[in-house]
Amino acid sequence: MAQELARSHRDRAATGTVEPGGDVTNRDIRIASPGATGWWQNAWLLPVVAVLAAVMIISVPPWLAFDPAALPIPLDPNVPGLDYVLVLSHVLLATVALATLCLGIWPWLRVRHLAVHRWSGRIYVLSALSASLLTLPITYLNHPLQEGAGAYAVGVFWFTTTLIAYVAIRQGNEIRHRRWMLYSFAMATTIIWPILPIPFLANVLTLVGPLINLLVIKWWLVRTARRGASATT
Ligand code: HEM
């Protein structure tokens, strides 16, 4: 009896439960295999972390003076105090989100220290949901409707992808969790486009950048699915 139970458990772990949408749900199936922990398989993480660290080093310090008179952007003259509090909160929460995002996509950490992955993931979800929601009133205060369409879309998509990824893992669906966390990653990393020093392309990239990120992530999802078990992130 005990042997049968163990065998049935092993079989379920091997096959998972296939949902109508094709997702496999089973807490026993791990997204990253132990084979994904070699440094060479995690090497792609270095440029990603380096770029995100550079973004934070360039854009966050002016906000840490907590001085509304010394900001890199103009505040809404009608409600400067409100605009300041909203943007400052957005910057601080987004910084936490970007830092924990780097931990979340690190396969070695996820395989070897799942508890750390879970905690950094919870902090990412809380900070990303709040930072993305804050972009809505910020955009409302700083842009006319047509001009702000792209910013609204990015904020809403960052919020939605993060929420779907969180709900998926609460339901034990690691495949869907991974897919939507990668879309959330695509949105969070759109921050790289507006700060690129290419003046004549800056406006275009603010709009096209999020699409480029989504396409890269889609390509990564297809590539890792072809390889079988999503061996890396
Ligand atoms: C450390 C990281 C970040 C910093 C320093 C930062 C800074 C800012 C600032 C200063 C604003 C106000 C812009 C203005 O009023 O003209 C803003 C708005 C916004 N941020 Fe962030 N942000 C960060 C991360 C993110 C991330 C990861 C996203 C992800 C999508 C994001 C999306 C937005 C959006 C959609 C707006 C509203 C658009 C706008 O007002 O132009 N931010 N951010």
mmCIF file of C-alpha atoms and ligand atoms in Angstrom, residues 55-56 59-60 63 73-74 87 90-91 94-95 98 135 138-139 142-143 151 154-155 158 187-188 190-191, ligand 1:
data_model
loop_
_atom_site.group_PDB
_atom_site.id
_atom_site.type_symbol
_atom_site.label_atom_id
_atom_site.label_comp_id
_atom_site.label_asym_id
_atom_site.label_seq_id
_atom_site.Cartn_x
_atom_site.Cartn_y
_atom_site.Cartn_z
ATOM 1 C CA VAL A 55 19.683 52.483 -13.638
ATOM 2 C CA MET A 56 19.274 52.662 -9.852
ATOM 3 C CA SER A 59 18.251 57.717 -11.036
ATOM 4 C CA VAL A 60 17.637 57.073 -7.327
ATOM 5 C CA TRP A 63 15.454 61.338 -4.453
ATOM 6 C CA ILE A 73 11.850 66.597 -12.708
ATOM 7 C CA PRO A 74 9.320 69.444 -12.379
ATOM 8 C CA VAL A 87 6.654 60.112 -7.112
ATOM 9 C CA HIS A 90 6.990 55.275 -6.495
ATOM 10 C CA VAL A 91 10.785 55.669 -6.716
ATOM 11 C CA ALA A 94 10.283 50.588 -7.492
ATOM 12 C CA THR A 95 13.870 50.452 -6.179
ATOM 13 C CA LEU A 98 14.022 46.052 -8.980
ATOM 14 C CA THR A 135 2.165 55.384 -11.770
ATOM 15 C CA ILE A 138 1.474 60.300 -11.343
ATOM 16 C CA THR A 139 0.655 60.020 -15.053
ATOM 17 C CA ASN A 142 1.791 65.049 -15.291
ATOM 18 C CA HIS A 143 0.398 64.249 -18.742
ATOM 19 C CA ALA A 151 2.535 55.246 -19.343
ATOM 20 C CA VAL A 154 2.823 50.126 -18.788
ATOM 21 C CA GLY A 155 1.576 50.781 -15.230
ATOM 22 C CA TRP A 158 3.085 45.821 -14.710
ATOM 23 C CA MET A 187 7.466 45.538 -17.660
ATOM 24 C CA ALA A 188 9.723 46.360 -14.700
ATOM 25 C CA THR A 190 11.072 49.082 -19.309
ATOM 26 C CA ILE A 191 12.725 51.581 -16.938
HETATM 27 C C1 HEM B 1 14.488 52.965 -9.436
HETATM 28 C C2 HEM B 1 13.614 52.909 -10.334
HETATM 29 C C3 HEM B 1 12.677 54.031 -10.770
HETATM 30 C C4 HEM B 1 12.793 55.378 -10.687
HETATM 31 C C5 HEM B 1 13.938 56.173 -10.106
HETATM 32 C C6 HEM B 1 11.607 55.953 -11.273
HETATM 33 C C7 HEM B 1 11.341 57.292 -11.381
HETATM 34 C C8 HEM B 1 10.165 57.835 -11.839
HETATM 35 C C9 HEM B 1 9.837 59.227 -11.848
HETATM 36 C C10 HEM B 1 10.763 60.325 -11.371
HETATM 37 C C11 HEM B 1 8.610 59.359 -12.368
HETATM 38 C C12 HEM B 1 7.827 60.655 -12.547
HETATM 39 C C13 HEM B 1 8.042 61.160 -13.946
HETATM 40 C C14 HEM B 1 7.360 62.476 -14.171
HETATM 41 O O1 HEM B 1 6.554 62.885 -13.345
HETATM 42 O O2 HEM B 1 7.651 63.107 -15.203
HETATM 43 C C15 HEM B 1 8.157 58.047 -12.731
HETATM 44 C C16 HEM B 1 6.950 57.770 -13.334
HETATM 45 C C17 HEM B 1 6.639 56.551 -13.863
HETATM 46 N N1 HEM B 1 7.340 55.382 -13.705
HETATM 47 FE FE1 HEM B 1 9.012 55.168 -12.671
HETATM 48 N N2 HEM B 1 10.816 54.946 -11.713
HETATM 49 C C18 HEM B 1 11.428 53.758 -11.420
HETATM 50 C C19 HEM B 1 10.977 52.492 -11.730
HETATM 51 C C20 HEM B 1 9.917 52.248 -12.547
HETATM 52 C C21 HEM B 1 9.604 50.970 -13.063
HETATM 53 C C22 HEM B 1 10.359 49.690 -12.764
HETATM 54 C C23 HEM B 1 8.537 51.116 -13.851
HETATM 55 C C24 HEM B 1 7.934 49.992 -14.567
HETATM 56 C C25 HEM B 1 7.116 50.016 -15.479
HETATM 57 C C26 HEM B 1 8.158 52.517 -13.844
HETATM 58 C C27 HEM B 1 7.110 53.080 -14.532
HETATM 59 C C28 HEM B 1 6.730 54.397 -14.425
HETATM 60 C C29 HEM B 1 5.577 54.973 -15.103
HETATM 61 C C30 HEM B 1 4.630 54.226 -16.045
HETATM 62 C C31 HEM B 1 5.516 56.302 -14.725
HETATM 63 C C32 HEM B 1 4.493 57.350 -15.155
HETATM 64 C C33 HEM B 1 4.974 57.939 -16.452
HETATM 65 C C34 HEM B 1 5.344 59.360 -16.418
HETATM 66 O O3 HEM B 1 4.917 60.093 -15.530
HETATM 67 O O4 HEM B 1 6.095 59.750 -17.330
HETATM 68 N N3 HEM B 1 9.032 53.165 -13.032
HETATM 69 N N4 HEM B 1 9.121 57.140 -12.393
#
